[in-house]
Amino acid sequence: MDVIVFILVIGIAYIIVSKWIKLEKRLKRAINRKAEELYTKHRQSKERRLEEMSQSDKRTKL
């Protein structure tokens, strides 16, 4: 009887841990994806600002 309970507890613990690991991996992927989106937006806006500055420099030199 004790062996059956022990096996059930181990099985339930295994299921919980595997679900937790899957969730953690999914969250890491989502965070990385969001971070990459934010970085891309930041880089694009930075490039746009630099381009606008260079355009305004060209206009002032003319």
mmCIF file of N, CA and C in Angstrom:
data_model
loop_
_atom_site.group_PDB
_atom_site.id
_atom_site.type_symbol
_atom_site.label_atom_id
_atom_site.label_comp_id
_atom_site.label_asym_id
_atom_site.label_seq_id
_atom_site.Cartn_x
_atom_site.Cartn_y
_atom_site.Cartn_z
ATOM 1 N N MET A 1 0.825 -1.199 0.000
ATOM 2 C CA MET A 1 0.000 0.000 0.000
ATOM 3 C C MET A 1 0.869 1.263 0.000
ATOM 4 N N ASP A 2 1.903 1.269 0.851
ATOM 5 C CA ASP A 2 2.801 2.415 0.915
ATOM 6 C C ASP A 2 3.532 2.618 -0.410
ATOM 7 N N VAL A 3 3.877 1.517 -1.076
ATOM 8 C CA VAL A 3 4.584 1.610 -2.356
ATOM 9 C C VAL A 3 3.701 2.278 -3.405
ATOM 10 N N ILE A 4 2.424 1.942 -3.438
ATOM 11 C CA ILE A 4 1.495 2.532 -4.412
ATOM 12 C C ILE A 4 1.348 4.031 -4.167
ATOM 13 N N VAL A 5 1.210 4.420 -2.928
ATOM 14 C CA VAL A 5 1.105 5.850 -2.585
ATOM 15 C C VAL A 5 2.390 6.570 -2.977
ATOM 16 N N PHE A 6 3.530 5.946 -2.690
ATOM 17 C CA PHE A 6 4.814 6.554 -3.042
ATOM 18 C C PHE A 6 4.923 6.759 -4.551
ATOM 19 N N ILE A 7 4.553 5.756 -5.326
ATOM 20 C CA ILE A 7 4.608 5.853 -6.786
ATOM 21 C C ILE A 7 3.657 6.936 -7.285
ATOM 22 N N LEU A 8 2.472 7.027 -6.712
ATOM 23 C CA LEU A 8 1.525 8.073 -7.098
ATOM 24 C C LEU A 8 2.076 9.467 -6.793
ATOM 25 N N VAL A 9 2.667 9.627 -5.630
ATOM 26 C CA VAL A 9 3.243 10.926 -5.254
ATOM 27 C C VAL A 9 4.373 11.301 -6.203
ATOM 28 N N ILE A 10 5.237 10.342 -6.510
ATOM 29 C CA ILE A 10 6.342 10.601 -7.441
ATOM 30 C C ILE A 10 5.785 10.965 -8.818
ATOM 31 N N GLY A 11 4.766 10.256 -9.281
ATOM 32 C CA GLY A 11 4.157 10.551 -10.582
ATOM 33 C C GLY A 11 3.538 11.931 -10.633
ATOM 34 N N ILE A 12 2.816 12.295 -9.594
ATOM 35 C CA ILE A 12 2.199 13.620 -9.546
ATOM 36 C C ILE A 12 3.271 14.706 -9.496
ATOM 37 N N ALA A 13 4.310 14.485 -8.718
ATOM 38 C CA ALA A 13 5.411 15.456 -8.636
ATOM 39 C C ALA A 13 6.085 15.607 -9.995
ATOM 40 N N TYR A 14 6.281 14.495 -10.698
ATOM 41 C CA TYR A 14 6.896 14.543 -12.028
ATOM 42 C C TYR A 14 6.041 15.365 -12.989
ATOM 43 N N ILE A 15 4.729 15.154 -12.962
ATOM 44 C CA ILE A 15 3.827 15.899 -13.841
ATOM 45 C C ILE A 15 3.886 17.391 -13.534
ATOM 46 N N ILE A 16 3.853 17.735 -12.255
ATOM 47 C CA ILE A 16 3.897 19.150 -11.865
ATOM 48 C C ILE A 16 5.209 19.798 -12.301
ATOM 49 N N VAL A 17 6.321 19.112 -12.067
ATOM 50 C CA VAL A 17 7.625 19.672 -12.436
ATOM 51 C C VAL A 17 7.749 19.816 -13.943
ATOM 52 N N SER A 18 7.283 18.837 -14.711
ATOM 53 C CA SER A 18 7.398 18.936 -16.166
ATOM 54 C C SER A 18 6.525 20.075 -16.704
ATOM 55 N N LYS A 19 5.334 20.261 -16.139
ATOM 56 C CA LYS A 19 4.478 21.378 -16.558
ATOM 57 C C LYS A 19 5.142 22.707 -16.217
ATOM 58 N N TRP A 20 5.753 22.784 -15.037
ATOM 59 C CA TRP A 20 6.425 23.996 -14.608
ATOM 60 C C TRP A 20 7.577 24.334 -15.557
ATOM 61 N N ILE A 21 8.357 23.333 -15.948
ATOM 62 C CA ILE A 21 9.487 23.551 -16.848
ATOM 63 C C ILE A 21 8.989 24.032 -18.211
ATOM 64 N N LYS A 22 7.924 23.434 -18.726
ATOM 65 C CA LYS A 22 7.362 23.863 -20.002
ATOM 66 C C LYS A 22 6.892 25.306 -19.927
ATOM 67 N N LEU A 23 6.213 25.649 -18.843
ATOM 68 C CA LEU A 23 5.728 27.015 -18.656
ATOM 69 C C LEU A 23 6.891 27.995 -18.590
ATOM 70 N N GLU A 24 7.936 27.612 -17.870
ATOM 71 C CA GLU A 24 9.104 28.480 -17.740
ATOM 72 C C GLU A 24 9.763 28.715 -19.099
ATOM 73 N N LYS A 25 9.885 27.668 -19.905
ATOM 74 C CA LYS A 25 10.477 27.812 -21.238
ATOM 75 C C LYS A 25 9.627 28.723 -22.112
ATOM 76 N N ARG A 26 8.305 28.543 -22.031
ATOM 77 C CA ARG A 26 7.404 29.364 -22.825
ATOM 78 C C ARG A 26 7.511 30.841 -22.406
ATOM 79 N N LEU A 27 7.586 31.075 -21.106
ATOM 80 C CA LEU A 27 7.723 32.448 -20.612
ATOM 81 C C LEU A 27 9.046 33.068 -21.056
ATOM 82 N N LYS A 28 10.122 32.302 -21.011
ATOM 83 C CA LYS A 28 11.426 32.816 -21.448
ATOM 84 C C LYS A 28 11.379 33.196 -22.923
ATOM 85 N N ARG A 29 10.752 32.340 -23.741
ATOM 86 C CA ARG A 29 10.644 32.657 -25.166
ATOM 87 C C ARG A 29 9.841 33.928 -25.380
ATOM 88 N N ALA A 30 8.736 34.065 -24.647
ATOM 89 C CA ALA A 30 7.892 35.254 -24.787
ATOM 90 C C ALA A 30 8.645 36.507 -24.359
ATOM 91 N N ILE A 31 9.384 36.412 -23.268
ATOM 92 C CA ILE A 31 10.154 37.566 -22.798
ATOM 93 C C ILE A 31 11.228 37.928 -23.807
ATOM 94 N N ASN A 32 11.925 36.940 -24.335
ATOM 95 C CA ASN A 32 12.963 37.216 -25.328
ATOM 96 C C ASN A 32 12.375 37.839 -26.584
ATOM 97 N N ARG A 33 11.218 37.338 -27.005
ATOM 98 C CA ARG A 33 10.559 37.887 -28.187
ATOM 99 C C ARG A 33 10.189 39.354 -27.963
ATOM 100 N N LYS A 34 9.620 39.645 -26.794
ATOM 101 C CA LYS A 34 9.216 41.017 -26.466
ATOM 102 C C LYS A 34 10.433 41.923 -26.370
ATOM 103 N N ALA A 35 11.500 41.437 -25.763
ATOM 104 C CA ALA A 35 12.730 42.227 -25.649
ATOM 105 C C ALA A 35 13.299 42.531 -27.028
ATOM 106 N N GLU A 36 13.253 41.555 -27.912
ATOM 107 C CA GLU A 36 13.759 41.767 -29.261
ATOM 108 C C GLU A 36 12.905 42.805 -30.001
ATOM 109 N N GLU A 37 11.583 42.749 -29.826
ATOM 110 C CA GLU A 37 10.709 43.750 -30.446
ATOM 111 C C GLU A 37 11.044 45.151 -29.947
ATOM 112 N N LEU A 38 11.195 45.289 -28.635
ATOM 113 C CA LEU A 38 11.509 46.594 -28.065
ATOM 114 C C LEU A 38 12.867 47.098 -28.552
ATOM 115 N N TYR A 39 13.851 46.205 -28.619
ATOM 116 C CA TYR A 39 15.175 46.590 -29.094
ATOM 117 C C TYR A 39 15.110 47.039 -30.545
ATOM 118 N N THR A 40 14.349 46.303 -31.359
ATOM 119 C CA THR A 40 14.221 46.659 -32.775
ATOM 120 C C THR A 40 13.565 48.023 -32.925
ATOM 121 N N LYS A 41 12.490 48.276 -32.167
ATOM 122 C CA LYS A 41 11.826 49.583 -32.221
ATOM 123 C C LYS A 41 12.780 50.684 -31.804
ATOM 124 N N HIS A 42 13.533 50.440 -30.742
ATOM 125 C CA HIS A 42 14.481 51.437 -30.243
ATOM 126 C C HIS A 42 15.545 51.730 -31.298
ATOM 127 N N ARG A 43 16.080 50.680 -31.903
ATOM 128 C CA ARG A 43 17.121 50.851 -32.909
ATOM 129 C C ARG A 43 16.585 51.605 -34.118
ATOM 130 N N GLN A 44 15.356 51.268 -34.544
ATOM 131 C CA GLN A 44 14.773 51.952 -35.697
ATOM 132 C C GLN A 44 14.539 53.428 -35.404
ATOM 133 N N SER A 45 14.038 53.733 -34.207
ATOM 134 C CA SER A 45 13.806 55.138 -33.874
ATOM 135 C C SER A 45 15.135 55.889 -33.764
ATOM 136 N N LYS A 46 16.156 55.223 -33.269
ATOM 137 C CA LYS A 46 17.473 55.841 -33.167
ATOM 138 C C LYS A 46 18.019 56.129 -34.564
ATOM 139 N N GLU A 47 17.882 55.160 -35.476
ATOM 140 C CA GLU A 47 18.334 55.360 -36.851
ATOM 141 C C GLU A 47 17.555 56.488 -37.513
ATOM 142 N N ARG A 48 16.250 56.538 -37.257
ATOM 143 C CA ARG A 48 15.418 57.587 -37.827
ATOM 144 C C ARG A 48 15.861 58.957 -37.318
ATOM 145 N N ARG A 49 16.133 59.059 -36.013
ATOM 146 C CA ARG A 49 16.594 60.331 -35.446
ATOM 147 C C ARG A 49 17.922 60.750 -36.053
ATOM 148 N N LEU A 50 18.846 59.794 -36.199
ATOM 149 C CA LEU A 50 20.136 60.116 -36.803
ATOM 150 C C LEU A 50 19.959 60.586 -38.240
ATOM 151 N N GLU A 51 19.057 59.933 -38.962
ATOM 152 C CA GLU A 51 18.792 60.322 -40.341
ATOM 153 C C GLU A 51 18.195 61.731 -40.409
ATOM 154 N N GLU A 52 17.258 62.016 -39.502
ATOM 155 C CA GLU A 52 16.668 63.350 -39.465
ATOM 156 C C GLU A 52 17.711 64.400 -39.112
ATOM 157 N N MET A 53 18.607 64.074 -38.195
ATOM 158 C CA MET A 53 19.665 65.020 -37.825
ATOM 159 C C MET A 53 20.587 65.278 -39.003
ATOM 160 N N SER A 54 20.930 64.226 -39.731
ATOM 161 C CA SER A 54 21.821 64.409 -40.876
ATOM 162 C C SER A 54 21.112 65.203 -41.972
ATOM 163 N N GLN A 55 19.817 65.000 -42.142
ATOM 164 C CA GLN A 55 19.059 65.777 -43.129
ATOM 165 C C GLN A 55 19.042 67.256 -42.742
ATOM 166 N N SER A 56 18.826 67.521 -41.451
ATOM 167 C CA SER A 56 18.788 68.916 -41.004
ATOM 168 C C SER A 56 20.170 69.541 -41.116
ATOM 169 N N ASP A 57 21.235 68.768 -40.893
ATOM 170 C CA ASP A 57 22.591 69.288 -41.066
ATOM 171 C C ASP A 57 22.844 69.647 -42.518
ATOM 172 N N LYS A 58 22.368 68.811 -43.428
ATOM 173 C CA LYS A 58 22.550 69.089 -44.851
ATOM 174 C C LYS A 58 21.807 70.370 -45.242
ATOM 175 N N ARG A 59 20.602 70.564 -44.694
ATOM 176 C CA ARG A 59 19.829 71.766 -45.010
ATOM 177 C C ARG A 59 20.500 73.018 -44.455
ATOM 178 N N THR A 60 21.072 72.922 -43.269
ATOM 179 C CA THR A 60 21.712 74.106 -42.683
ATOM 180 C C THR A 60 23.002 74.449 -43.410
ATOM 181 N N LYS A 61 23.688 73.447 -43.949
ATOM 182 C CA LYS A 61 24.928 73.704 -44.674
ATOM 183 C C LYS A 61 24.645 74.337 -46.024
ATOM 184 N N LEU A 62 23.489 74.055 -46.616
ATOM 185 C CA LEU A 62 23.142 74.631 -47.912
ATOM 186 C C LEU A 62 22.685 76.029 -47.696
#
